Short mmCIF file of C-alpha atoms and ligand atoms in Angstrom, two decimals:
data_model
loop_
_atom_site.label_atom_id
_atom_site.label_comp_id
_atom_site.label_asym_id
_atom_site.label_seq_id
_atom_site.Cartn_x
_atom_site.Cartn_y
_atom_site.Cartn_z
CA MET C 1 117.86 100.65 106.54
CA LYS C 2 118.21 96.94 107.21
CA PRO C 3 118.07 94.67 104.15
CA TYR C 4 114.88 92.70 104.81
CA ALA C 5 111.30 93.22 106.02
CA PHE C 6 108.08 91.27 106.28
CA GLY C 7 104.65 92.32 105.02
CA VAL C 8 101.54 90.60 106.34
CA ASP C 9 98.03 90.77 104.91
CA LEU C 10 95.60 89.44 107.51
CA GLY C 11 92.39 88.30 105.85
CA GLY C 12 89.37 86.44 107.14
CA ASN C 13 90.09 83.49 104.84
CA ALA C 14 93.87 83.36 104.76
CA ILE C 15 96.93 85.24 105.90
CA LYS C 16 99.40 86.24 103.23
CA ILE C 17 102.99 86.94 104.22
CA GLY C 18 105.86 88.28 102.12
CA LEU C 19 109.59 88.46 102.74
CA PHE C 20 110.97 91.54 101.00
CA GLN C 21 114.27 93.19 100.44
CA THR C 22 113.76 96.77 101.59
CA THR C 23 114.75 97.84 98.06
CA GLY C 24 111.29 96.60 97.02
CA ASN C 25 112.12 93.12 95.79
CA LEU C 26 109.71 90.39 96.90
CA VAL C 27 111.94 87.45 97.87
CA ASP C 28 109.35 84.93 99.01
CA LYS C 29 105.62 84.87 99.67
CA TRP C 30 103.36 82.28 101.21
CA THR C 31 99.93 81.86 102.75
CA ILE C 32 98.85 80.34 106.03
CA PRO C 33 95.30 79.56 107.10
CA ALA C 34 93.48 82.12 109.22
CA ARG C 35 92.36 80.29 112.35
CA LEU C 36 89.43 82.37 113.50
CA GLU C 37 88.38 80.26 116.49
CA ASP C 38 88.79 81.56 120.05
CA ARG C 39 88.08 85.14 118.92
CA GLY C 40 91.01 85.20 116.55
CA SER C 41 93.55 84.71 119.35
CA HIS C 42 95.66 82.28 117.27
CA LEU C 43 96.19 84.67 114.36
CA LEU C 44 99.15 86.70 115.64
CA PRO C 45 101.00 83.72 117.23
CA ASP C 46 100.58 81.84 113.93
CA VAL C 47 102.00 84.81 111.98
CA VAL C 48 105.02 85.14 114.29
CA ASP C 49 105.70 81.38 114.20
CA SER C 50 105.45 81.34 110.43
CA ILE C 51 107.86 84.31 110.08
CA ARG C 52 110.34 82.66 112.45
CA ALA C 53 110.23 79.41 110.46
CA LYS C 54 110.77 81.31 107.20
CA MET C 55 113.71 83.24 108.69
CA GLU C 56 115.29 79.99 109.70
CA SER C 57 114.91 78.53 106.22
CA HIS C 58 116.53 81.68 104.72
CA SER C 59 119.15 81.83 107.54
CA LEU C 60 118.02 85.31 108.59
CA SER C 61 118.25 86.87 112.03
CA TRP C 62 116.22 89.79 113.43
CA GLU C 63 119.37 91.98 113.13
CA SER C 64 118.87 92.03 109.37
CA VAL C 65 115.10 92.67 109.50
CA GLU C 66 113.82 96.29 109.40
CA GLY C 67 110.43 95.32 110.76
CA VAL C 68 107.01 93.81 110.18
CA GLY C 69 104.07 95.68 108.63
CA MET C 70 100.51 94.41 108.71
CA GLY C 71 97.27 95.20 106.94
CA VAL C 72 94.02 94.25 108.65
CA PRO C 73 90.44 94.36 107.34
CA GLY C 74 89.09 96.93 109.79
CA PRO C 75 89.66 100.38 111.27
CA VAL C 76 93.05 100.94 112.88
CA GLY C 77 94.07 103.69 115.30
CA GLN C 78 97.33 105.61 115.23
CA ASP C 79 99.14 103.32 117.68
CA GLY C 80 98.15 100.19 115.74
CA THR C 81 95.10 99.46 117.85
CA VAL C 82 92.54 97.59 115.79
CA LEU C 83 89.02 98.70 116.60
CA ARG C 84 86.63 95.80 116.34
CA CYS C 85 87.70 93.77 113.38
CA VAL C 86 84.63 91.57 112.81
CA ASN C 87 86.24 89.48 110.05
CA LEU C 88 89.04 88.37 112.37
CA GLY C 89 86.95 88.01 115.51
CA TRP C 90 88.90 90.78 117.25
CA ASP C 91 87.37 93.34 119.55
CA VAL C 92 89.81 96.11 120.52
CA LEU C 93 93.39 94.91 120.17
CA ASN C 94 96.69 96.75 120.28
CA VAL C 95 98.43 94.72 117.59
CA PRO C 96 102.01 96.06 117.94
CA GLN C 97 101.91 95.41 121.67
CA ALA C 98 100.53 91.89 121.20
CA VAL C 99 103.17 91.08 118.58
CA ARG C 100 105.99 92.49 120.71
CA GLU C 101 104.98 90.22 123.56
CA LEU C 102 105.32 87.29 121.17
CA GLU C 103 108.64 88.46 119.66
CA PRO C 104 110.43 91.34 121.42
CA ALA C 105 113.24 91.36 118.83
CA ILE C 106 111.11 92.94 116.07
CA GLU C 107 112.40 96.49 115.65
CA LYS C 108 109.60 98.26 113.79
CA LEU C 109 105.94 97.32 113.71
CA GLN C 110 103.27 99.11 111.71
CA VAL C 111 99.61 98.25 111.32
CA ALA C 112 97.06 99.82 108.97
CA ASN C 113 93.77 99.07 107.33
CA ASP C 114 94.27 96.62 104.45
CA VAL C 115 92.96 98.91 101.69
CA ASN C 116 95.21 101.73 102.90
CA ALA C 117 98.14 99.31 102.90
CA ALA C 118 97.28 98.17 99.36
CA THR C 119 97.20 101.80 98.20
CA LEU C 120 100.72 102.35 99.56
CA GLY C 121 101.78 99.11 97.86
CA GLU C 122 100.55 100.29 94.45
CA MET C 123 102.31 103.64 94.99
CA TRP C 124 105.57 101.87 95.85
CA GLN C 125 105.89 99.08 93.31
CA GLY C 126 102.61 98.98 91.37
CA GLY C 127 100.47 101.08 89.05
CA ALA C 128 100.80 104.39 90.92
CA GLN C 129 104.57 104.72 91.30
CA TRP C 130 106.20 108.19 91.46
CA ASN C 131 103.11 109.75 93.03
CA ASN C 132 102.81 111.01 96.57
CA SER C 133 99.03 111.26 96.53
CA ALA C 134 96.62 108.65 95.22
CA VAL C 135 93.17 107.22 95.71
CA MET C 136 92.89 103.50 95.16
CA VAL C 137 89.42 102.07 94.64
CA THR C 138 88.87 98.37 95.27
CA LEU C 139 85.97 96.84 93.37
CA GLY C 140 84.90 93.42 94.57
CA VAL C 141 82.28 92.04 96.93
CA GLY C 142 82.14 95.56 98.32
CA ILE C 143 83.71 98.85 97.24
CA GLY C 144 86.36 100.50 99.35
CA SER C 145 89.09 103.02 98.80
CA GLY C 146 92.39 104.04 100.27
CA ILE C 147 93.40 107.69 100.38
CA VAL C 148 97.03 108.76 100.55
CA VAL C 149 97.93 112.45 100.50
CA ASP C 150 101.58 113.58 100.69
CA ASN C 151 102.55 109.99 101.58
CA LYS C 152 100.20 110.19 104.51
CA VAL C 153 97.43 107.65 104.88
CA PHE C 154 94.24 109.56 105.56
CA VAL C 155 91.79 107.65 107.75
CA GLY C 156 89.37 110.34 108.93
CA SER C 157 87.99 111.11 112.36
CA THR C 158 86.21 107.79 112.85
CA GLY C 159 88.37 105.67 110.55
CA ALA C 160 85.78 105.74 107.78
CA ALA C 161 87.49 107.97 105.20
CA GLY C 162 87.41 106.20 101.86
CA GLU C 163 84.19 104.25 102.47
CA ILE C 164 82.94 105.27 99.05
CA GLY C 165 80.94 102.05 98.65
CA HIS C 166 78.35 103.61 100.90
CA MET C 167 78.12 106.93 99.10
CA CYS C 168 74.45 107.43 98.19
CA VAL C 169 74.13 107.62 94.40
CA ASN C 170 70.41 106.85 94.14
CA PRO C 171 68.14 108.16 96.91
CA LYS C 172 65.12 106.59 95.17
CA GLU C 173 66.38 103.01 95.64
CA THR C 174 63.89 100.71 97.38
CA GLU C 175 66.24 97.81 98.18
CA ARG C 176 68.44 98.07 101.23
CA CYS C 177 72.25 98.01 101.15
CA THR C 178 74.06 95.72 103.62
CA CYS C 179 74.75 98.88 105.67
CA GLY C 180 71.03 99.51 106.09
CA ASN C 181 70.82 102.56 103.83
CA TYR C 182 69.34 102.79 100.35
CA GLY C 183 71.07 103.58 97.06
CA CYS C 184 74.71 103.01 98.01
CA LEU C 185 77.31 102.87 95.21
CA GLU C 186 78.13 99.24 95.98
CA GLN C 187 74.53 98.20 95.37
CA TYR C 188 75.25 98.89 91.66
CA CYS C 189 78.99 98.73 91.08
CA SER C 190 80.28 95.88 93.27
CA ASP C 191 80.37 92.39 91.77
CA THR C 192 76.90 91.55 93.07
CA GLY C 193 75.75 95.01 91.98
CA LEU C 194 76.87 94.33 88.41
CA VAL C 195 75.01 91.02 88.31
CA ARG C 196 71.89 92.72 89.64
CA SER C 197 72.22 95.45 87.03
CA ALA C 198 72.67 92.84 84.26
CA LYS C 199 69.40 91.14 85.22
CA GLN C 200 67.67 94.50 85.11
CA VAL C 201 69.09 95.43 81.70
CA LEU C 202 68.14 92.03 80.27
CA GLU C 203 64.54 92.75 81.28
CA GLU C 204 64.62 96.29 79.94
CA MET C 205 66.08 95.22 76.58
CA PRO C 206 64.04 92.11 75.69
CA GLN C 207 64.91 92.35 71.98
CA ALA C 208 68.65 92.55 72.45
CA ALA C 209 70.54 89.34 71.72
CA SER C 210 72.99 88.61 74.53
CA VAL C 211 75.11 85.72 75.74
CA LEU C 212 74.04 86.78 79.22
CA ARG C 213 70.62 85.26 78.53
CA GLU C 214 72.22 81.82 78.72
CA GLY C 215 74.12 80.41 81.68
CA GLU C 216 75.08 82.01 84.95
CA ILE C 217 75.58 85.78 85.04
CA THR C 218 78.89 86.56 86.72
CA PRO C 219 81.01 89.73 86.66
CA GLN C 220 83.56 87.79 84.55
CA ALA C 221 80.84 86.80 82.06
CA ILE C 222 79.71 90.44 81.82
CA CYS C 223 83.28 91.65 81.16
CA GLU C 224 83.95 88.92 78.59
CA ALA C 225 80.67 89.72 76.80
CA ALA C 226 81.46 93.45 76.81
CA LYS C 227 84.81 92.73 75.15
CA LYS C 228 82.79 91.16 72.30
CA ASN C 229 80.46 94.19 72.13
CA ASP C 230 77.48 92.35 73.58
CA PRO C 231 74.81 95.11 73.74
CA VAL C 232 73.48 94.14 77.17
CA ALA C 233 76.92 93.82 78.77
CA THR C 234 77.96 97.12 77.17
CA GLU C 235 74.89 98.84 78.63
CA VAL C 236 75.57 97.29 82.07
CA LEU C 237 79.13 98.62 82.09
CA ASP C 238 78.00 101.98 80.74
CA ARG C 239 75.65 102.40 83.72
CA PHE C 240 78.46 101.18 85.99
CA GLY C 241 80.76 103.83 84.49
CA GLN C 242 78.19 106.60 84.98
CA LEU C 243 77.84 105.87 88.69
CA MET C 244 81.54 105.28 89.29
CA GLY C 245 82.42 108.41 87.30
CA GLN C 246 79.95 110.43 89.35
CA ALA C 247 81.26 109.05 92.65
CA LEU C 248 84.92 109.58 91.76
CA THR C 249 84.20 113.12 90.63
CA ALA C 250 82.97 113.76 94.18
CA VAL C 251 86.15 112.16 95.53
CA ALA C 252 88.29 114.33 93.25
CA CYS C 253 86.42 117.44 94.42
CA THR C 254 87.58 116.77 97.95
CA VAL C 255 90.93 114.96 97.60
CA ASN C 256 92.19 116.00 94.14
CA PRO C 257 94.67 113.07 93.99
CA GLN C 258 97.50 112.81 91.46
CA VAL C 259 96.15 109.47 90.28
CA PHE C 260 93.23 107.05 90.69
CA VAL C 261 94.12 103.36 90.93
CA ILE C 262 91.37 100.87 90.12
CA GLY C 263 91.90 97.54 91.87
CA GLY C 264 90.04 94.64 93.44
CA ALA C 265 88.73 91.50 91.77
CA LEU C 266 86.61 93.40 89.22
CA SER C 267 89.64 95.29 87.93
CA GLN C 268 90.77 92.02 86.34
CA GLY C 269 88.22 92.90 83.66
CA GLY C 270 90.87 95.42 82.51
CA MET C 271 89.94 98.15 80.06
CA VAL C 272 86.22 97.27 79.88
CA ILE C 273 86.05 98.22 83.56
CA LEU C 274 88.50 101.14 83.45
CA LYS C 275 87.29 102.85 80.26
CA PRO C 276 83.66 103.56 81.28
CA ILE C 277 84.78 104.94 84.66
CA GLU C 278 87.31 107.21 82.99
CA THR C 279 84.91 108.33 80.25
CA TYR C 280 82.20 109.48 82.66
CA PHE C 281 84.69 110.93 85.13
CA ARG C 282 86.04 113.20 82.37
CA ARG C 283 82.51 114.16 81.35
CA TYR C 284 81.41 115.12 84.87
CA ALA C 285 84.66 116.46 86.32
CA PHE C 286 85.51 120.05 87.14
CA HIS C 287 88.12 121.33 84.66
CA ALA C 288 90.91 121.62 87.23
CA PHE C 289 91.04 117.86 87.77
CA ARG C 290 89.46 116.58 84.56
CA ASN C 291 92.73 115.04 83.39
CA THR C 292 93.49 113.05 86.55
CA PRO C 293 95.02 109.80 85.26
CA PHE C 294 93.37 106.44 85.91
CA VAL C 295 95.49 103.30 86.12
CA LEU C 296 94.77 99.67 86.83
CA ALA C 297 96.27 98.14 89.96
CA GLU C 298 99.25 95.99 89.04
CA LEU C 299 100.08 94.02 92.14
CA GLY C 300 96.81 92.10 92.47
CA ASP C 301 96.50 90.31 95.82
CA ASP C 302 100.11 91.19 96.65
CA ALA C 303 99.42 94.93 97.02
CA GLY C 304 98.69 94.50 100.73
CA ILE C 305 102.00 92.83 101.57
CA TYR C 306 103.95 95.38 99.53
CA GLY C 307 102.19 98.28 101.25
CA SER C 308 102.64 96.75 104.67
CA VAL C 309 106.39 96.85 104.13
CA ARG C 310 106.22 100.36 102.67
CA MET C 311 104.66 101.57 105.95
CA LEU C 312 107.91 100.78 107.75
CA PHE C 313 109.77 103.54 105.90
CA ASP C 314 110.06 106.84 107.66
CA ASP C 315 108.55 109.06 104.97
CA VAL C 316 105.18 107.34 105.27
CA LYS C 317 103.01 108.95 107.89
CA LEU C 318 100.12 107.03 109.34
CA ASP C 319 97.32 109.27 110.49
CA GLU C 320 97.77 110.56 114.01
CA GLU C 321 94.31 112.11 114.14
CA LEU C 322 92.37 108.94 114.85
CA GLU C 323 91.79 108.93 118.55
CA LEU C 324 88.38 107.47 118.92
CA GLY C 325 86.26 107.37 122.00
CA LEU C 326 85.70 103.61 121.78
CA GLU C 327 82.34 103.84 123.49
CA GLU C 328 81.16 106.19 120.71
CA LEU C 329 82.17 103.79 118.02
CA GLU C 330 79.25 101.97 116.43
CA LEU C 331 80.71 99.60 113.89
ZN1 ZN F 1 75.57 100.96 102.06
#
């Protein structure tokens, strides 16, 4: 194994890049803007230029670099082909091939979906170390999850494994989810879902005193209020826990992971977010996986760059099952 590697987290707002020692030590990290114009055609050249400049400043040559791993916010095929990544403006793009044309000296190149990469990152240097199977749930604007079984990233037959945000938890819902369906988990448990739920609970509990009656209702405000035992915020997070517990019980029924990792922006709420999920999971779960541990993600926004590097190691297997008929793909 060569001593250094780069991890890249390609996002629609910014691109995060990390220089790592392959022992797991993050040596340097930085962010460059994501130039989305011209159908995202500047993104990969900008990444390669930025890596070259950083190598020069650290006096590194490609001979000492194991490779470059990348996480992208969209479905990725086995050979690193990204299948219509709307956030980056890409249609179908074979990323390893495109990067090799820019810099033929890169030895190893791996590309995966960003949530899958983050899951590997948490299993390598974060909250889920010493496990070879894990499900990481990211709670933020939407809800996603990464599934790793026996160090193998599981992506499913159409790249949609882990899309738990669109699991139907309330068939009676009358408002539409962004996906077009009704009653999806993320309509209740994403950050906007929590705010929506808070407004509902405030109406249902008119007598309850709550700081959420004043000022803007944000997920942070809900978590802060819950830490002070605010009755409305506590009820909001209790309902959140019921739905998340129910959804993750279904996940455990199929995947039975060694550990659940709770990440994403909402996980910064800490125990007030984790506890209700865990409580209801244990209540609903089948006995054989009732004691599955829950941990908070530890690497924050860096999980993606860590996991991108982790993908370069031989024991990680990226799914070889995903061979999509592109014409069938309706994303
Ligand atoms: Zn949905």
